[in-house]
Structures are given as C-alpha cells and as structure tokens.
C-alpha cells in the first residue's frame, strides 16, 4: 500500500541520514508506478515505455526544421538519426523489461 511504502521510505531516509550517507533528492523517489531509467519512462500501471515529453518535442522540432529545407548538413542528419536511434531503444528496453517481469 502507499502508506506502507511511504513509511519504508521515511525509515530508510532516517537510517541513511544517521549513517551520514548522502541521498540525492532527484534520484530518491517514494513509491511510484513510473520510473525514468536511462532517459526512458517505464510505467507499470499502463505497462508501457515511453520517451519523456521534452525528448518527443525535441525530435518533432528537428523534423519540422528539416522539412522546410531542401538540404541538410551531414552533421544535422547524424544528429537527427541519433535522436531516432535513442527513440528506437524504447521498444527494446520495454521488451527486456516485460521479459524480466515474467
């Protein structure tokens, strides 16, 4: 339950504080059904993996800027391909994640 998870998180935080072990606020989250791992959001409620909205918007922006032009530089094309390559990792990450849960 949520209250049990909150209590456990508070206890662990207390123990780490007494032992002078630093905890990163950004990397320490309470009980949630979503987790961002390597830039990919894993959602166990919806059973899906997705890119964060800022990454999706960045890819859409790049595509939009290239659609209005007749040519692009090699470096720009490689940058766009790098974004596509990262987005393709969502499928592989999700497949691996689902296989671990069985």
PDB file of N, CA, C and O in Angstrom, residues 39-80:
ATOM      1  N   UNK A  39      16.763   7.718 -19.494  1.00  0.00           N
ATOM      2  CA  UNK A  39      16.029   8.609 -20.372  1.00  0.00           C
ATOM      3  C   UNK A  39      14.748   8.033 -20.935  1.00  0.00           C
ATOM      4  O   UNK A  39      14.136   8.622 -21.813  1.00  0.00           O
ATOM      5  N   UNK A  40      14.331   6.876 -20.431  1.00  0.00           N
ATOM      6  CA  UNK A  40      13.094   6.231 -20.882  1.00  0.00           C
ATOM      7  C   UNK A  40      12.190   6.060 -19.676  1.00  0.00           C
ATOM      8  O   UNK A  40      12.625   5.598 -18.628  1.00  0.00           O
ATOM      9  N   UNK A  41      10.924   6.426 -19.808  1.00  0.00           N
ATOM     10  CA  UNK A  41       9.972   6.292 -18.709  1.00  0.00           C
ATOM     11  C   UNK A  41       9.321   4.920 -18.779  1.00  0.00           C
ATOM     12  O   UNK A  41       8.724   4.546 -19.792  1.00  0.00           O
ATOM     13  N   UNK A  42       9.455   4.154 -17.701  1.00  0.00           N
ATOM     14  CA  UNK A  42       8.808   2.846 -17.580  1.00  0.00           C
ATOM     15  C   UNK A  42       7.605   3.012 -16.667  1.00  0.00           C
ATOM     16  O   UNK A  42       7.728   3.474 -15.548  1.00  0.00           O
ATOM     17  N   UNK A  43       6.434   2.640 -17.160  1.00  0.00           N
ATOM     18  CA  UNK A  43       5.180   2.818 -16.427  1.00  0.00           C
ATOM     19  C   UNK A  43       4.555   1.449 -16.208  1.00  0.00           C
ATOM     20  O   UNK A  43       4.114   0.795 -17.153  1.00  0.00           O
ATOM     21  N   UNK A  44       4.512   0.995 -14.952  1.00  0.00           N
ATOM     22  CA  UNK A  44       3.972  -0.331 -14.665  1.00  0.00           C
ATOM     23  C   UNK A  44       2.459  -0.334 -14.539  1.00  0.00           C
ATOM     24  O   UNK A  44       1.851  -1.393 -14.591  1.00  0.00           O
ATOM     25  N   UNK A  45       1.838   0.840 -14.361  1.00  0.00           N
ATOM     26  CA  UNK A  45       0.369   0.899 -14.370  1.00  0.00           C
ATOM     27  C   UNK A  45      -0.165   0.691 -15.776  1.00  0.00           C
ATOM     28  O   UNK A  45      -1.057  -0.113 -16.008  1.00  0.00           O
ATOM     29  N   UNK A  46       0.388   1.440 -16.714  1.00  0.00           N
ATOM     30  CA  UNK A  46      -0.060   1.350 -18.105  1.00  0.00           C
ATOM     31  C   UNK A  46       0.665   0.259 -18.879  1.00  0.00           C
ATOM     32  O   UNK A  46       0.332  -0.013 -20.029  1.00  0.00           O
ATOM     33  N   UNK A  47       1.676  -0.334 -18.244  1.00  0.00           N
ATOM     34  CA  UNK A  47       2.516  -1.358 -18.875  1.00  0.00           C
ATOM     35  C   UNK A  47       3.053  -0.847 -20.213  1.00  0.00           C
ATOM     36  O   UNK A  47       2.863  -1.448 -21.269  1.00  0.00           O
ATOM     37  N   UNK A  48       3.740   0.290 -20.147  1.00  0.00           N
ATOM     38  CA  UNK A  48       4.305   0.869 -21.345  1.00  0.00           C
ATOM     39  C   UNK A  48       5.626   1.545 -21.030  1.00  0.00           C
ATOM     40  O   UNK A  48       5.924   1.855 -19.884  1.00  0.00           O
ATOM     41  N   UNK A  49       6.396   1.720 -22.076  1.00  0.00           N
ATOM     42  CA  UNK A  49       7.628   2.501 -22.005  1.00  0.00           C
ATOM     43  C   UNK A  49       7.453   3.652 -22.975  1.00  0.00           C
ATOM     44  O   UNK A  49       6.883   3.488 -24.054  1.00  0.00           O
ATOM     45  N   UNK A  50       7.916   4.834 -22.585  1.00  0.00           N
ATOM     46  CA  UNK A  50       7.750   5.994 -23.449  1.00  0.00           C
ATOM     47  C   UNK A  50       8.896   6.969 -23.216  1.00  0.00           C
ATOM     48  O   UNK A  50       9.585   6.905 -22.199  1.00  0.00           O
ATOM     49  N   UNK A  51       9.045   7.860 -24.170  1.00  0.00           N
ATOM     50  CA  UNK A  51      10.031   8.926 -24.038  1.00  0.00           C
ATOM     51  C   UNK A  51       9.431  10.057 -23.223  1.00  0.00           C
ATOM     52  O   UNK A  51       8.223  10.317 -23.318  1.00  0.00           O
ATOM     53  N   UNK A  52      10.238  10.768 -22.456  1.00  0.00           N
ATOM     54  CA  UNK A  52       9.741  11.961 -21.778  1.00  0.00           C
ATOM     55  C   UNK A  52       9.286  12.997 -22.808  1.00  0.00           C
ATOM     56  O   UNK A  52       9.808  13.048 -23.924  1.00  0.00           O
ATOM     57  N   UNK A  53       8.331  13.815 -22.444  1.00  0.00           N
ATOM     58  CA  UNK A  53       7.732  14.777 -23.370  1.00  0.00           C
ATOM     59  C   UNK A  53       8.762  15.720 -23.965  1.00  0.00           C
ATOM     60  O   UNK A  53       8.685  16.053 -25.141  1.00  0.00           O
ATOM     61  N   UNK A  54       9.767  16.142 -23.189  1.00  0.00           N
ATOM     62  CA  UNK A  54      10.764  17.066 -23.735  1.00  0.00           C
ATOM     63  C   UNK A  54      11.567  16.433 -24.863  1.00  0.00           C
ATOM     64  O   UNK A  54      11.912  17.095 -25.835  1.00  0.00           O
ATOM     65  N   UNK A  55      11.843  15.135 -24.764  1.00  0.00           N
ATOM     66  CA  UNK A  55      12.567  14.449 -25.832  1.00  0.00           C
ATOM     67  C   UNK A  55      11.696  14.310 -27.082  1.00  0.00           C
ATOM     68  O   UNK A  55      12.183  14.477 -28.205  1.00  0.00           O
ATOM     69  N   UNK A  56      10.423  14.025 -26.902  1.00  0.00           N
ATOM     70  CA  UNK A  56       9.497  13.934 -28.037  1.00  0.00           C
ATOM     71  C   UNK A  56       9.412  15.282 -28.736  1.00  0.00           C
ATOM     72  O   UNK A  56       9.486  15.361 -29.976  1.00  0.00           O
ATOM     73  N   UNK A  57       9.282  16.354 -27.960  1.00  0.00           N
ATOM     74  CA  UNK A  57       9.191  17.691 -28.547  1.00  0.00           C
ATOM     75  C   UNK A  57      10.471  18.065 -29.285  1.00  0.00           C
ATOM     76  O   UNK A  57      10.420  18.708 -30.336  1.00  0.00           O
ATOM     77  N   UNK A  58      11.620  17.660 -28.762  1.00  0.00           N
ATOM     78  CA  UNK A  58      12.889  17.948 -29.429  1.00  0.00           C
ATOM     79  C   UNK A  58      12.958  17.241 -30.780  1.00  0.00           C
ATOM     80  O   UNK A  58      13.385  17.827 -31.780  1.00  0.00           O
ATOM     81  N   UNK A  59      12.532  15.974 -30.836  1.00  0.00           N
ATOM     82  CA  UNK A  59      12.543  15.229 -32.099  1.00  0.00           C
ATOM     83  C   UNK A  59      11.587  15.871 -33.098  1.00  0.00           C
ATOM     84  O   UNK A  59      11.918  16.046 -34.277  1.00  0.00           O
ATOM     85  N   UNK A  60      10.394  16.243 -32.646  1.00  0.00           N
ATOM     86  CA  UNK A  60       9.416  16.893 -33.526  1.00  0.00           C
ATOM     87  C   UNK A  60       9.975  18.216 -34.049  1.00  0.00           C
ATOM     88  O   UNK A  60       9.804  18.555 -35.226  1.00  0.00           O
ATOM     89  N   UNK A  61      10.659  18.962 -33.189  1.00  0.00           N
ATOM     90  CA  UNK A  61      11.263  20.228 -33.608  1.00  0.00           C
ATOM     91  C   UNK A  61      12.292  19.994 -34.706  1.00  0.00           C
ATOM     92  O   UNK A  61      12.307  20.697 -35.719  1.00  0.00           O
ATOM     93  N   UNK A  62      13.189  19.008 -34.517  1.00  0.00           N
ATOM     94  CA  UNK A  62      14.198  18.713 -35.528  1.00  0.00           C
ATOM     95  C   UNK A  62      13.554  18.324 -36.854  1.00  0.00           C
ATOM     96  O   UNK A  62      13.956  18.793 -37.910  1.00  0.00           O
ATOM     97  N   UNK A  63      12.554  17.468 -36.806  1.00  0.00           N
ATOM     98  CA  UNK A  63      11.882  17.054 -38.034  1.00  0.00           C
ATOM     99  C   UNK A  63      11.255  18.260 -38.728  1.00  0.00           C
ATOM    100  O   UNK A  63      11.369  18.416 -39.950  1.00  0.00           O
ATOM    101  N   UNK A  64      10.596  19.103 -37.952  1.00  0.00           N
ATOM    102  CA  UNK A  64       9.962  20.296 -38.520  1.00  0.00           C
ATOM    103  C   UNK A  64      10.947  21.228 -39.204  1.00  0.00           C
ATOM    104  O   UNK A  64      10.668  21.768 -40.282  1.00  0.00           O
ATOM    105  N   UNK A  65      12.119  21.413 -38.585  1.00  0.00           N
ATOM    106  CA  UNK A  65      13.106  22.314 -39.192  1.00  0.00           C
ATOM    107  C   UNK A  65      13.665  21.713 -40.477  1.00  0.00           C
ATOM    108  O   UNK A  65      13.946  22.444 -41.430  1.00  0.00           O
ATOM    109  N   UNK A  66      13.806  20.413 -40.550  1.00  0.00           N
ATOM    110  CA  UNK A  66      14.354  19.782 -41.747  1.00  0.00           C
ATOM    111  C   UNK A  66      13.326  19.689 -42.866  1.00  0.00           C
ATOM    112  O   UNK A  66      13.691  19.697 -44.039  1.00  0.00           O
ATOM    113  N   UNK A  67      12.049  19.628 -42.546  1.00  0.00           N
ATOM    114  CA  UNK A  67      11.013  19.545 -43.570  1.00  0.00           C
ATOM    115  C   UNK A  67      10.926  20.820 -44.406  1.00  0.00           C
ATOM    116  O   UNK A  67      10.520  20.776 -45.571  1.00  0.00           O
ATOM    117  N   UNK A  68      11.288  21.949 -43.824  1.00  0.00           N
ATOM    118  CA  UNK A  68      11.197  23.224 -44.522  1.00  0.00           C
ATOM    119  C   UNK A  68      12.426  23.514 -45.388  1.00  0.00           C
ATOM    120  O   UNK A  68      12.478  24.533 -46.073  1.00  0.00           O
ATOM    121  N   UNK A  69      13.406  22.628 -45.351  1.00  0.00           N
ATOM    122  CA  UNK A  69      14.647  22.875 -46.088  1.00  0.00           C
ATOM    123  C   UNK A  69      14.807  21.874 -47.226  1.00  0.00           C
ATOM    124  O   UNK A  69      14.248  20.788 -47.210  1.00  0.00           O
ATOM    125  N   UNK A  70      15.608  22.272 -48.205  1.00  0.00           N
ATOM    126  CA  UNK A  70      15.867  21.399 -49.361  1.00  0.00           C
ATOM    127  C   UNK A  70      17.066  20.489 -49.126  1.00  0.00           C
ATOM    128  O   UNK A  70      17.175  19.425 -49.749  1.00  0.00           O
ATOM    129  N   UNK A  71      17.950  20.899 -48.241  1.00  0.00           N
ATOM    130  CA  UNK A  71      19.126  20.077 -47.946  1.00  0.00           C
ATOM    131  C   UNK A  71      19.537  20.309 -46.493  1.00  0.00           C
ATOM    132  O   UNK A  71      19.199  21.326 -45.889  1.00  0.00           O
ATOM    133  N   UNK A  72      20.263  19.337 -45.969  1.00  0.00           N
ATOM    134  CA  UNK A  72      20.787  19.463 -44.608  1.00  0.00           C
ATOM    135  C   UNK A  72      22.242  19.019 -44.612  1.00  0.00           C
ATOM    136  O   UNK A  72      22.690  18.292 -45.508  1.00  0.00           O
ATOM    137  N   UNK A  73      22.956  19.437 -43.612  1.00  0.00           N
ATOM    138  CA  UNK A  73      24.358  19.049 -43.476  1.00  0.00           C
ATOM    139  C   UNK A  73      24.441  17.644 -42.893  1.00  0.00           C
ATOM    140  O   UNK A  73      23.531  17.164 -42.218  1.00  0.00           O
ATOM    141  N   UNK A  74      25.567  17.009 -43.167  1.00  0.00           N
ATOM    142  CA  UNK A  74      25.784  15.650 -42.667  1.00  0.00           C
ATOM    143  C   UNK A  74      25.664  15.608 -41.149  1.00  0.00           C
ATOM    144  O   UNK A  74      25.044  14.707 -40.590  1.00  0.00           O
ATOM    145  N   UNK A  75      26.231  16.579 -40.491  1.00  0.00           N
ATOM    146  CA  UNK A  75      26.189  16.630 -39.012  1.00  0.00           C
ATOM    147  C   UNK A  75      24.747  16.712 -38.505  1.00  0.00           C
ATOM    148  O   UNK A  75      24.385  16.077 -37.518  1.00  0.00           O
ATOM    149  N   UNK A  76      23.905  17.506 -39.193  1.00  0.00           N
ATOM    150  CA  UNK A  76      22.499  17.633 -38.798  1.00  0.00           C
ATOM    151  C   UNK A  76      21.751  16.319 -38.999  1.00  0.00           C
ATOM    152  O   UNK A  76      20.944  15.923 -38.163  1.00  0.00           O
ATOM    153  N   UNK A  77      22.048  15.645 -40.118  1.00  0.00           N
ATOM    154  CA  UNK A  77      21.420  14.350 -40.375  1.00  0.00           C
ATOM    155  C   UNK A  77      21.827  13.333 -39.318  1.00  0.00           C
ATOM    156  O   UNK A  77      20.987  12.579 -38.806  1.00  0.00           O
ATOM    157  N   UNK A  78      23.092  13.321 -38.954  1.00  0.00           N
ATOM    158  CA  UNK A  78      23.567  12.400 -37.921  1.00  0.00           C
ATOM    159  C   UNK A  78      22.926  12.701 -36.572  1.00  0.00           C
ATOM    160  O   UNK A  78      22.619  11.787 -35.802  1.00  0.00           O
ATOM    161  N   UNK A  79      22.716  13.985 -36.302  1.00  0.00           N
ATOM    162  CA  UNK A  79      22.062  14.367 -35.050  1.00  0.00           C
ATOM    163  C   UNK A  79      20.620  13.854 -35.026  1.00  0.00           C
ATOM    164  O   UNK A  79      20.160  13.300 -34.030  1.00  0.00           O
ATOM    165  N   UNK A  80      19.896  14.009 -36.132  1.00  0.00           N
ATOM    166  CA  UNK A  80      18.527  13.514 -36.218  1.00  0.00           C
ATOM    167  C   UNK A  80      18.496  11.992 -36.103  1.00  0.00           C
ATOM    168  O   UNK A  80      17.667  11.434 -35.383  1.00  0.00           O
TER     169      UNK A  80
END
